[in-house]
Amino acid sequence: MKALLQPSTRGNIQAAISSSSLSKVSPESPRPLEMLDAVEITSADILTADDAALHELLVSAAYEADKNMSAEFTSISVSVALKFLGEHARRDALKASMSRLMSTTVSYGTKKTRRFEHVPLLFSYLETNETEDVIKYALPEPIRVLMREMPAYAYLELAALSQMKSKYSVRLYRIFAAATAREKWTPSGDNRVVVSATLEDLYTWTGFPLENGSPNFGKFRQRVLNVLQSELSTVRRFSLRIDEIRKEARGRPLERVDFVLNLRAPSHHMKHASFEKGEHKQKNIGGVDAPQYRVNSMIWQKAQSSFWSHQRRLHSAYFDAWQLALLEAIDEAPVSPGYGRREYRGRRLLNAIRDLGADEAAYKFCAEEVAEPDLLVDGDPISVSVDPTDAIEGRIYRYKKSDAPAPVAAEAVKKDDNAQKTVVTLPFKRGFDRPPLAKTTPAVAAVDNAIEVAATDLDVSDLDAQLLENLISDTPVEPQPTFSLSGIREVMFTADRERSLEEIQDELFDIIQDWDFEGDQDIGIAVRVFTDTAQEFEFGVHKTCAEDIQKLHNVLLTRGLLDAEFNELELIK
């Protein structure tokens, strides 16, 4: 078996920038840990935050174009680079940034991993003619070596990097990204990583200038820590809290700073789901809304499948809870205690819709509810804690009031899952001038045991009825594939992180090696394993089909061999 250590880029970077949807798509690029938490500037430290962001973009674009980093030169449009850096970016500033990058050298890694010293960051120039205006650049061989083979890695969020204004924030962000690399968000987990640093560590990590040869925490706090939470506010992987820990001594001198990183649920782009044309209507999944609040029906299917192992709950419950949260946010009329303290409730929910898009905000809302049910009912697969009737009427009212055309049925099998809808700027009006709710009443259960009620009495779809039956049935139902292998060259499974490599080899590897593949499509089979490092193992190319891959996935899932968070198939084109 050959170990593949080249994780995929998440999202199409240049397409996201060119279409002005960088913050919605939020593409991510992998980095070896040597380029995150083991970096030392060995020349004059003249870089700015924009310089650092530009360099990350250029490295990301080169890797996205060629994982083997074999091309000596890569090109990227000047307009793409300027869009990435923001409205303030100008061509002259871009050239100055390239000059600073070319005159800066760094050292990467340690002797225990891989060590490269005095490495120039870049060689680049601009090439312009009547039809194109591009940056031509070459990354030095040490960077290409590090990028083409990543025994351990983390992802950088390019949208967040593009908005940081302090180079010290960029450098701390890299440290935090490395620290959270092997941690995963789970609905019932602590979901917290603490990075502790002495004052000396902080100066070393950031390159903050000494004052008369000594570190000064007051100035460091003022220049770096006071803006850090704001600078990292658009990071999706985690939120940040900063705690100053003082010694029990005269004057209470600083002992350390604790950076508490609260992990967030992964993006819905990490989960796979698809519909055939019109399928969401046949299965009664989701519903129409005004354009700025409209959520792809696929999100509710993703929520159901993603969190099913934690708590068996139908898509309709997530959708009802979302409608309640959206109406209370628009009307500013709380329906439960979570309104004032949840990240995806009230005005914070509306801001998330504006910044992330309705799809991502809705999925994050579902994850928050799963971790700590509030509008959802703990242990109930179909109910919400508040009668959703007014919220449903409010959604229909918004849709009719918006004069919006009916949405086109999702066809994710034929389209990139990272494609984003245009999001209209939120009006922040109270329910499109509909009078706010006077009061809300708790939902009343029609029966003592909802699971035992016939599907026709509940007015649910055939899919809902089947899933309800599965909840109380001892006979497993073989799910049909919800994906297509058209255009796919490789299928990736992610092994359970709680298992050792020996356990994975003895069980998961044996199942794949003994599997009798059936089908007519040539598909590579691979497994990602998290031990001390992240590794990807390939099992050759086999003649198979979507139904066959689905059966294999079901076997691995049933036996608990797949990772709790990343248990969906990863389809690689």
Short mmCIF file of N, CA, C and O in Angstrom, two decimals, residues 362-417:
data_model
loop_
_atom_site.label_atom_id
_atom_site.label_comp_id
_atom_site.label_asym_id
_atom_site.label_seq_id
_atom_site.Cartn_x
_atom_site.Cartn_y
_atom_site.Cartn_z
N ALA A 362 -27.87 27.70 8.53
CA ALA A 362 -28.87 26.71 8.92
C ALA A 362 -28.21 25.43 9.44
O ALA A 362 -28.63 24.85 10.44
N TYR A 363 -27.16 24.98 8.77
CA TYR A 363 -26.48 23.76 9.21
C TYR A 363 -25.81 23.97 10.56
O TYR A 363 -25.87 23.10 11.44
N LYS A 364 -25.18 25.13 10.75
CA LYS A 364 -24.55 25.43 12.04
C LYS A 364 -25.62 25.52 13.15
O LYS A 364 -25.38 25.10 14.28
N PHE A 365 -26.76 26.08 12.81
CA PHE A 365 -27.86 26.14 13.77
C PHE A 365 -28.28 24.73 14.20
O PHE A 365 -28.49 24.45 15.38
N CYS A 366 -28.39 23.82 13.23
CA CYS A 366 -28.77 22.44 13.55
C CYS A 366 -27.74 21.79 14.46
O CYS A 366 -28.10 21.09 15.42
N ALA A 367 -26.46 22.00 14.17
CA ALA A 367 -25.40 21.41 15.00
C ALA A 367 -25.48 21.94 16.43
O ALA A 367 -25.30 21.19 17.39
N GLU A 368 -25.75 23.23 16.57
CA GLU A 368 -25.87 23.82 17.90
C GLU A 368 -27.05 23.22 18.66
O GLU A 368 -26.97 22.96 19.86
N GLU A 369 -28.16 22.99 17.97
CA GLU A 369 -29.33 22.39 18.60
C GLU A 369 -29.08 20.93 18.99
O GLU A 369 -29.55 20.47 20.02
N VAL A 370 -28.34 20.22 18.15
CA VAL A 370 -28.05 18.82 18.46
C VAL A 370 -27.19 18.72 19.71
O VAL A 370 -27.40 17.86 20.57
N ALA A 371 -26.19 19.61 19.81
CA ALA A 371 -25.29 19.58 20.96
C ALA A 371 -26.03 19.89 22.26
O ALA A 371 -25.73 19.32 23.31
N GLU A 372 -27.02 20.77 22.19
CA GLU A 372 -27.78 21.16 23.39
C GLU A 372 -29.20 21.54 22.96
O GLU A 372 -29.47 22.70 22.68
N PRO A 373 -30.11 20.57 22.89
CA PRO A 373 -31.46 20.84 22.38
C PRO A 373 -32.17 21.94 23.16
O PRO A 373 -32.15 21.97 24.38
N ASP A 374 -32.79 22.82 22.40
CA ASP A 374 -33.58 23.91 22.99
C ASP A 374 -34.91 23.99 22.25
O ASP A 374 -35.97 23.73 22.81
N LEU A 375 -34.86 24.32 20.98
CA LEU A 375 -36.07 24.28 20.17
C LEU A 375 -36.41 22.84 19.77
O LEU A 375 -37.58 22.51 19.60
N LEU A 376 -35.38 22.01 19.60
CA LEU A 376 -35.62 20.59 19.39
C LEU A 376 -35.97 19.94 20.73
O LEU A 376 -35.60 20.46 21.79
N VAL A 377 -36.65 18.82 20.67
CA VAL A 377 -37.01 18.07 21.88
C VAL A 377 -36.05 16.91 22.02
O VAL A 377 -35.94 16.06 21.13
N ASP A 378 -35.32 16.88 23.12
CA ASP A 378 -34.33 15.84 23.35
C ASP A 378 -35.00 14.47 23.38
O ASP A 378 -35.96 14.24 24.11
N GLY A 379 -34.50 13.56 22.54
CA GLY A 379 -35.02 12.21 22.52
C GLY A 379 -36.24 12.00 21.65
O GLY A 379 -36.76 10.89 21.56
N ASP A 380 -36.74 13.05 21.02
CA ASP A 380 -37.94 12.94 20.18
C ASP A 380 -37.52 13.14 18.72
O ASP A 380 -36.92 14.17 18.38
N PRO A 381 -37.85 12.21 17.83
CA PRO A 381 -37.38 12.31 16.45
C PRO A 381 -38.11 13.31 15.58
O PRO A 381 -37.65 13.63 14.49
N ILE A 382 -39.28 13.82 16.01
CA ILE A 382 -40.07 14.65 15.10
C ILE A 382 -40.54 15.97 15.69
O ILE A 382 -40.98 16.85 14.95
N SER A 383 -40.46 16.16 17.00
CA SER A 383 -41.12 17.30 17.63
C SER A 383 -40.17 18.46 17.91
O SER A 383 -38.97 18.28 18.03
N VAL A 384 -40.76 19.64 18.04
CA VAL A 384 -40.06 20.83 18.51
C VAL A 384 -40.76 21.30 19.78
O VAL A 384 -41.90 20.92 20.06
N SER A 385 -40.08 22.13 20.55
CA SER A 385 -40.59 22.51 21.87
C SER A 385 -41.63 23.62 21.84
O SER A 385 -42.24 23.92 22.85
N VAL A 386 -41.80 24.24 20.67
CA VAL A 386 -42.77 25.33 20.52
C VAL A 386 -43.62 25.03 19.28
O VAL A 386 -43.11 24.54 18.28
N ASP A 387 -44.89 25.33 19.36
CA ASP A 387 -45.79 25.11 18.22
C ASP A 387 -45.27 25.90 17.02
O ASP A 387 -45.16 27.13 17.07
N PRO A 388 -44.94 25.22 15.90
CA PRO A 388 -44.34 25.93 14.76
C PRO A 388 -45.35 26.54 13.79
O PRO A 388 -44.95 27.08 12.75
N THR A 389 -46.64 26.49 14.11
CA THR A 389 -47.65 26.93 13.15
C THR A 389 -47.43 28.37 12.68
O THR A 389 -47.44 28.66 11.48
N ASP A 390 -47.21 29.29 13.63
CA ASP A 390 -47.00 30.69 13.26
C ASP A 390 -45.72 30.85 12.44
O ASP A 390 -45.66 31.69 11.53
N ALA A 391 -44.70 30.08 12.78
CA ALA A 391 -43.44 30.19 12.05
C ALA A 391 -43.60 29.70 10.61
O ALA A 391 -43.03 30.29 9.68
N ILE A 392 -44.38 28.65 10.41
CA ILE A 392 -44.63 28.14 9.06
C ILE A 392 -45.42 29.18 8.26
O ILE A 392 -45.09 29.47 7.10
N GLU A 393 -46.44 29.77 8.90
CA GLU A 393 -47.23 30.81 8.22
C GLU A 393 -46.35 32.01 7.90
O GLU A 393 -46.50 32.64 6.84
N GLY A 394 -45.44 32.35 8.82
CA GLY A 394 -44.54 33.48 8.58
C GLY A 394 -43.63 33.23 7.40
O GLY A 394 -43.36 34.14 6.60
N ARG A 395 -43.13 32.01 7.26
CA ARG A 395 -42.26 31.67 6.12
C ARG A 395 -43.03 31.81 4.81
O ARG A 395 -42.53 32.40 3.84
N ILE A 396 -44.24 31.26 4.78
CA ILE A 396 -45.04 31.35 3.56
C ILE A 396 -45.38 32.80 3.24
O ILE A 396 -45.36 33.23 2.07
N TYR A 397 -45.66 33.59 4.26
CA TYR A 397 -45.95 35.00 4.07
C TYR A 397 -44.74 35.73 3.48
O TYR A 397 -44.87 36.54 2.56
N ARG A 398 -43.55 35.43 4.02
CA ARG A 398 -42.33 36.08 3.51
C ARG A 398 -42.13 35.73 2.04
O ARG A 398 -41.76 36.59 1.23
N TYR A 399 -42.35 34.47 1.71
CA TYR A 399 -42.13 34.03 0.34
C TYR A 399 -43.08 34.74 -0.62
O TYR A 399 -42.68 35.26 -1.66
N LYS A 400 -44.37 34.79 -0.26
CA LYS A 400 -45.35 35.44 -1.14
C LYS A 400 -45.08 36.94 -1.23
O LYS A 400 -45.25 37.55 -2.28
N LYS A 401 -44.68 37.52 -0.12
CA LYS A 401 -44.42 38.95 -0.08
C LYS A 401 -43.19 39.33 -0.91
O LYS A 401 -43.10 40.44 -1.45
N SER A 402 -42.26 38.40 -1.03
CA SER A 402 -41.01 38.70 -1.75
C SER A 402 -41.16 38.67 -3.25
O SER A 402 -40.27 39.11 -3.98
N ASP A 403 -42.30 38.10 -3.73
CA ASP A 403 -42.53 37.96 -5.18
C ASP A 403 -41.38 37.21 -5.84
O ASP A 403 -40.96 37.52 -6.95
N ALA A 404 -40.83 36.22 -5.13
CA ALA A 404 -39.69 35.47 -5.65
C ALA A 404 -40.16 34.33 -6.52
O ALA A 404 -41.18 33.70 -6.25
N PRO A 405 -39.42 34.02 -7.59
CA PRO A 405 -39.76 32.85 -8.40
C PRO A 405 -39.51 31.57 -7.62
O PRO A 405 -38.70 31.55 -6.70
N ALA A 406 -40.24 30.52 -7.97
CA ALA A 406 -40.04 29.24 -7.29
C ALA A 406 -38.62 28.76 -7.49
O ALA A 406 -38.06 28.89 -8.58
N PRO A 407 -37.99 28.21 -6.44
CA PRO A 407 -36.61 27.75 -6.57
C PRO A 407 -36.50 26.55 -7.49
O PRO A 407 -37.42 25.74 -7.59
N VAL A 408 -35.37 26.45 -8.18
CA VAL A 408 -35.09 25.32 -9.04
C VAL A 408 -34.71 24.13 -8.18
O VAL A 408 -33.97 24.28 -7.21
N ALA A 409 -35.19 22.95 -8.50
CA ALA A 409 -34.87 21.76 -7.71
C ALA A 409 -33.38 21.51 -7.71
O ALA A 409 -32.71 21.69 -8.72
N ALA A 410 -32.87 21.09 -6.56
CA ALA A 410 -31.44 20.84 -6.43
C ALA A 410 -31.02 19.64 -7.26
O ALA A 410 -31.72 18.65 -7.32
N GLU A 411 -29.88 19.74 -7.93
CA GLU A 411 -29.33 18.64 -8.71
C GLU A 411 -27.85 18.52 -8.38
O GLU A 411 -26.98 18.69 -9.22
N ALA A 412 -27.56 18.20 -7.13
CA ALA A 412 -26.18 18.22 -6.67
C ALA A 412 -25.34 17.13 -7.31
O ALA A 412 -24.13 17.20 -7.31
N VAL A 413 -25.99 16.11 -7.85
CA VAL A 413 -25.21 15.07 -8.52
C VAL A 413 -24.51 15.65 -9.73
O VAL A 413 -23.42 15.24 -10.08
N LYS A 414 -25.13 16.66 -10.36
CA LYS A 414 -24.58 17.23 -11.58
C LYS A 414 -23.83 18.53 -11.32
O LYS A 414 -23.23 19.08 -12.21
N LYS A 415 -23.89 19.03 -10.10
CA LYS A 415 -23.29 20.33 -9.80
C LYS A 415 -22.32 20.21 -8.65
O LYS A 415 -22.43 19.33 -7.81
N ASP A 416 -21.35 21.14 -8.61
CA ASP A 416 -20.39 21.18 -7.52
C ASP A 416 -21.13 21.51 -6.22
O ASP A 416 -21.85 22.49 -6.13
N ASP A 417 -20.91 20.72 -5.17
CA ASP A 417 -21.57 20.93 -3.88
C ASP A 417 -21.16 22.24 -3.25
O ASP A 417 -21.79 22.76 -2.35
#
